[in-house]
mmCIF file of C-alpha atoms in Angstrom:
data_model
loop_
_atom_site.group_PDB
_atom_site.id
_atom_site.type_symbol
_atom_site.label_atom_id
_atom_site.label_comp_id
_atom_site.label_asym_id
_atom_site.label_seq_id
_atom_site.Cartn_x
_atom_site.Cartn_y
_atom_site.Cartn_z
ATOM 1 C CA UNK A 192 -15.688 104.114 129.585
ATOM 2 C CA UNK A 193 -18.845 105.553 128.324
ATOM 3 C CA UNK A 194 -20.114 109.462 129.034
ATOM 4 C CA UNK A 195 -22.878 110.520 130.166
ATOM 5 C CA UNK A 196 -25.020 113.036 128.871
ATOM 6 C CA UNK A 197 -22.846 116.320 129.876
ATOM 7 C CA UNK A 198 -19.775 114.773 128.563
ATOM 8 C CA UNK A 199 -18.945 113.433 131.766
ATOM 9 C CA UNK A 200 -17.783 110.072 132.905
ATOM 10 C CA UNK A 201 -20.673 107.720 133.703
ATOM 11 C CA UNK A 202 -20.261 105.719 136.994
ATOM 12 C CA UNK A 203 -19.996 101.988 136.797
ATOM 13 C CA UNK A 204 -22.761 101.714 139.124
ATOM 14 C CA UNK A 205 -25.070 103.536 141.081
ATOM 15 C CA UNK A 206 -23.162 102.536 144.129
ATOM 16 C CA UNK A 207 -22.571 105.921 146.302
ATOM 17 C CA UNK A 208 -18.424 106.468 146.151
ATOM 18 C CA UNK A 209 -17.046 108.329 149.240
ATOM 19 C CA UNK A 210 -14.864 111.059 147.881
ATOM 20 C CA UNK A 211 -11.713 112.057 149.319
ATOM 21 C CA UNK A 212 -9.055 114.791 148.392
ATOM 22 C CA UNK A 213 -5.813 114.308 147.152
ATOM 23 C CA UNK A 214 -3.151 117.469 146.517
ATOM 24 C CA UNK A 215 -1.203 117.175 143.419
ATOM 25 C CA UNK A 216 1.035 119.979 141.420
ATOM 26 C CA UNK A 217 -0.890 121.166 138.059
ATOM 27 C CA UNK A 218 1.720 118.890 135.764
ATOM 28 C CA UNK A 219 0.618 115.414 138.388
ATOM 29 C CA UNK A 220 -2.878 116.873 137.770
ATOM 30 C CA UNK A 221 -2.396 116.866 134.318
ATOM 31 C CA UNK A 222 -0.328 114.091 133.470
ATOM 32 C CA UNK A 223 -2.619 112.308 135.744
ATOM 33 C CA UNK A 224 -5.980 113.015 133.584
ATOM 34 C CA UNK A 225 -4.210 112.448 130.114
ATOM 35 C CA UNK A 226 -3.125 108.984 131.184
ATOM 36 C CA UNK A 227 -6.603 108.232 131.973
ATOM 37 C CA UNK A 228 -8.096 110.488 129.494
ATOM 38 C CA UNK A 229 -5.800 107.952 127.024
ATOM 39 C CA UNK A 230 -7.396 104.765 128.846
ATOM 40 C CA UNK A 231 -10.738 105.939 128.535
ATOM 41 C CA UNK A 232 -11.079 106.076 132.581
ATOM 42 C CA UNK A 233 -11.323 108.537 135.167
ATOM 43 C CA UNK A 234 -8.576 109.836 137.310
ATOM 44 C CA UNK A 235 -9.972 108.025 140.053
ATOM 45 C CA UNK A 236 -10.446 105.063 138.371
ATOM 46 C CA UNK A 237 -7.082 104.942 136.787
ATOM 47 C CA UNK A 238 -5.384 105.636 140.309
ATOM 48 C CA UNK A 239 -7.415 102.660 141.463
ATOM 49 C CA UNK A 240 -6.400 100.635 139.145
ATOM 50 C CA UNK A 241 -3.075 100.802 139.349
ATOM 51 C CA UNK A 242 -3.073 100.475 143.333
ATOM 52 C CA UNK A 243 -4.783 96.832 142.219
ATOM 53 C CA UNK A 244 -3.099 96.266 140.066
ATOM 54 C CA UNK A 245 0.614 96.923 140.833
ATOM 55 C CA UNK A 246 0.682 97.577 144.455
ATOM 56 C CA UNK A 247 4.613 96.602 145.015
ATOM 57 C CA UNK A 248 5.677 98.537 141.951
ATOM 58 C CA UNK A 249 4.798 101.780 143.561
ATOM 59 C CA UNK A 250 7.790 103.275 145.769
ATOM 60 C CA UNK A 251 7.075 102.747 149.397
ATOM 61 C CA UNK A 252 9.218 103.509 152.635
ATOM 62 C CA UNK A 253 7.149 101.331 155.152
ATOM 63 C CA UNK A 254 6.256 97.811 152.356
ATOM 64 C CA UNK A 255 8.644 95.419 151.904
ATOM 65 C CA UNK A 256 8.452 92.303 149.565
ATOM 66 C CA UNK A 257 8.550 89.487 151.365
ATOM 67 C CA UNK A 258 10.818 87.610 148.465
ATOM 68 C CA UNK A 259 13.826 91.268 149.753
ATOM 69 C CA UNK A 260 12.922 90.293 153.768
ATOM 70 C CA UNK A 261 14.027 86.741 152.906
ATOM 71 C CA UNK A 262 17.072 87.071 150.944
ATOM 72 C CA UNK A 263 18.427 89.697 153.001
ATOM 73 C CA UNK A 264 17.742 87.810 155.926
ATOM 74 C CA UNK A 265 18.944 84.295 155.093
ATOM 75 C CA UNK A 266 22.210 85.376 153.026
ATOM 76 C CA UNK A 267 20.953 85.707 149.801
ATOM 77 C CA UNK A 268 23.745 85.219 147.273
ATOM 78 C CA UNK A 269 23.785 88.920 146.199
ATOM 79 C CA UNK A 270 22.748 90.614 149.708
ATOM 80 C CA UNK A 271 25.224 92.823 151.817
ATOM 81 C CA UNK A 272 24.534 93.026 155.507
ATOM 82 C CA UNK A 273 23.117 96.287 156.282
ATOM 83 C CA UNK A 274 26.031 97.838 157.750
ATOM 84 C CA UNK A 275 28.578 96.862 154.571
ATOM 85 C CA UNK A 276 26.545 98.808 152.569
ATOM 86 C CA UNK A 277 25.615 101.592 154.924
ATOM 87 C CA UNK A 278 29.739 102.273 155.522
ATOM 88 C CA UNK A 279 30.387 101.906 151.951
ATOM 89 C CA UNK A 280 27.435 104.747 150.843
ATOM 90 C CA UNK A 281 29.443 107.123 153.935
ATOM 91 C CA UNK A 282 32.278 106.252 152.341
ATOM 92 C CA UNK A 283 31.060 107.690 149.229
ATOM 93 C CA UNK A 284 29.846 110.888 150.880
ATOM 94 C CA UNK A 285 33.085 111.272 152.519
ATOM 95 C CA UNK A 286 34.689 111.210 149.334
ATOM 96 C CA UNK A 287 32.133 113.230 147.599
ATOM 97 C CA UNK A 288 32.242 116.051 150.195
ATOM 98 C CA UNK A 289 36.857 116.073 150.309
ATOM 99 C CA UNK A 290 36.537 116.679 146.597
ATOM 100 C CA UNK A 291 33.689 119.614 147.215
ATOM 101 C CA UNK A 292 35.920 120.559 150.400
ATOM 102 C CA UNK A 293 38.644 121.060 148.159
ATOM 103 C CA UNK A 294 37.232 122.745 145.151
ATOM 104 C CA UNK A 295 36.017 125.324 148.224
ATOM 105 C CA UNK A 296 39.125 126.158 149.440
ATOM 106 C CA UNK A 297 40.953 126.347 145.722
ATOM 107 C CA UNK A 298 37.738 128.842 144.950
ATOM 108 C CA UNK A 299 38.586 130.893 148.537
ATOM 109 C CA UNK A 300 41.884 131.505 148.039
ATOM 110 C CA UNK A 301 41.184 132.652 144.707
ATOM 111 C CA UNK A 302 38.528 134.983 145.531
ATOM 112 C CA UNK A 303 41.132 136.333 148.192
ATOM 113 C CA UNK A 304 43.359 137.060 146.002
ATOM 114 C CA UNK A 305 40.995 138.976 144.143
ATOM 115 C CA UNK A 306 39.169 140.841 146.830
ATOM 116 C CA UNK A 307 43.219 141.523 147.992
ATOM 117 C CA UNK A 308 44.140 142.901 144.484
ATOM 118 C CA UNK A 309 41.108 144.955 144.568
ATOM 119 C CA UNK A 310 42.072 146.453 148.078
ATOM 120 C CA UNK A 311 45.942 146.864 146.871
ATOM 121 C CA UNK A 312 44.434 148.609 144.058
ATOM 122 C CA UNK A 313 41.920 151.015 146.224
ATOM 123 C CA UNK A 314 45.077 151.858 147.973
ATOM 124 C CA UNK A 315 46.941 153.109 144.439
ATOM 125 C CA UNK A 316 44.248 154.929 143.588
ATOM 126 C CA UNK A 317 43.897 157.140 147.123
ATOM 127 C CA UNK A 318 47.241 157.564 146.792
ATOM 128 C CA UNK A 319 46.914 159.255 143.527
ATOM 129 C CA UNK A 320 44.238 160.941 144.066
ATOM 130 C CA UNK A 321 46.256 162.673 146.848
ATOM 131 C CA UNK A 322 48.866 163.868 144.068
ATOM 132 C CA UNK A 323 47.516 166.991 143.021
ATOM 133 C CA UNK A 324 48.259 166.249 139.678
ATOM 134 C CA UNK A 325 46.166 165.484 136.415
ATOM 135 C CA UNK A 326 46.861 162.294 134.897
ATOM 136 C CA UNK A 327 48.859 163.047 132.153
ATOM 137 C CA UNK A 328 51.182 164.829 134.243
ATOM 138 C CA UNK A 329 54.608 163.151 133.615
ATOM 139 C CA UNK A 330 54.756 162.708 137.399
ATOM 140 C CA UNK A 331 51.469 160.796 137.919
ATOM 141 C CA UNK A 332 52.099 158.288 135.052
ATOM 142 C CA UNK A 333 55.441 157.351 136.770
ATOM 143 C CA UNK A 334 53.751 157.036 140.354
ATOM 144 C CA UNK A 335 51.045 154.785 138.359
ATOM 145 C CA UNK A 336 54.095 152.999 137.273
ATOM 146 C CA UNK A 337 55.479 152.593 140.035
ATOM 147 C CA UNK A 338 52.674 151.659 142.377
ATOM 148 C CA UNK A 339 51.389 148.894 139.497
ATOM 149 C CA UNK A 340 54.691 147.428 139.824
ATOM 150 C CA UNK A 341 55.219 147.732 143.528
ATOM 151 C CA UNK A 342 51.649 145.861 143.727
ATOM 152 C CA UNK A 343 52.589 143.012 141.352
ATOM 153 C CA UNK A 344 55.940 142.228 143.300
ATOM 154 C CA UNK A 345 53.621 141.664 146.210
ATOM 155 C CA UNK A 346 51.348 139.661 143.915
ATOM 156 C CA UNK A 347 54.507 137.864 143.357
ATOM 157 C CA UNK A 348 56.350 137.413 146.352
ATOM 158 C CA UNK A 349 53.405 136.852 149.019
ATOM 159 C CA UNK A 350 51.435 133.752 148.946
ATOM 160 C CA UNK A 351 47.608 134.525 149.799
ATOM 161 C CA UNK A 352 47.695 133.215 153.333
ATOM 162 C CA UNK A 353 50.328 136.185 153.974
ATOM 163 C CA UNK A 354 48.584 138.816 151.863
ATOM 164 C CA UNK A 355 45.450 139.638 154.047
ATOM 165 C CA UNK A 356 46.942 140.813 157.398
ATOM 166 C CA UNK A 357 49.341 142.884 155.547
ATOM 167 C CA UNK A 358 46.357 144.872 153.521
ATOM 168 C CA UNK A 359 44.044 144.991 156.372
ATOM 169 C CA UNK A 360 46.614 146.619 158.969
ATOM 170 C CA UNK A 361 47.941 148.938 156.428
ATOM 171 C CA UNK A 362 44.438 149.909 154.871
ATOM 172 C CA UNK A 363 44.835 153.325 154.100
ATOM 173 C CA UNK A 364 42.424 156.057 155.426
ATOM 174 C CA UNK A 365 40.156 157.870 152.757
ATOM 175 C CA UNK A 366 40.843 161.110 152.156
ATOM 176 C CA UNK A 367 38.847 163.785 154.170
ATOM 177 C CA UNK A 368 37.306 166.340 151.851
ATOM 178 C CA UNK A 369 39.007 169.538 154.179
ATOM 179 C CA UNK A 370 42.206 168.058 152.815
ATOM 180 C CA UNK A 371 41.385 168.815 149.435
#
């Protein structure tokens, strides 16, 4: 298309074109004018021509082709009535969202276990710290000891499920700083 004499686009004609506005992102906006830029038209030209040109090939929620209305209504050889399809896509979701339901409650129980190891091991260290002795007293490494292994054997012996009411009502209380 040939430019006028600022560089810009000359109109086909000197027909008067009623402008309207159109909100894009910067990349449409972009993408948009090197398309046409590559085509030698305008960005309003280009989107013209290609709602001429190719009006069923754009997506659409309210046009139908006529050739889809007909097949799906007269039992086309590949069409599903709309409600074999419909139960097979919740079918899908239903599937989809057991597997997420159970990767959710795997990932739970695991971070309960953590957040209860944590708690098990804020308990061992108020104990401790309620001692009196430094840590490498003899008697504070075999209380560490001791408490480590008395928290793994409930590791061990308590599933998850079992483990929270058992740290919560036994929660120790923090140390007042009178007592110290």
């Amino acid at each position: 298309m040939p430019r006028d004499t600022q560089g810009k686009f000359a109109l086909k004609n000197d027909e008067h074109r009623c402008v309207r506005s159109l909100r894009l992102t910067d990349t449409t906006w972009r993408a948009l004018g090197e398309e046409a830029e590559s085509l030698s038209l305008t960005r309003a030209d280009y989107l013209e021509q290609i709602f001429r040109h190719k009006p069923y090939s754009l997506p659409s929620n309210t046009r139908i082709k006529k050739e889809d209305l007909l097949s799906n209504t007269h039992g086309g050889a590949d069409s599903q009535p709309s409600n074999t399809w419909q139960t097979e896509q919740i079918e899908q979701q239903l599937t989809q969202l057991t597997q997420q339901h159970e990767e959710n409650t795997f990932l739970l129980a695991q971070i309960q276990k953590f957040t209860q190891v944590n708690a098990l091991e804020e308990m061992r260290d108020q104990i401790l710290t309620r001692l009196k002795l430094g840590k490498q007293a003899p008697g504070y490494k075999k209380a560490v000891l001791a408490l480590n292994q008395f928290i793994q054997l409930l590791r061990d012996k308590f599933p998850v499920a079992t483990d929270a009411p058992l740290i919560a009502e036994n929660r120790i209380p923090p140390q007042s700083a009178t007592q110290e």
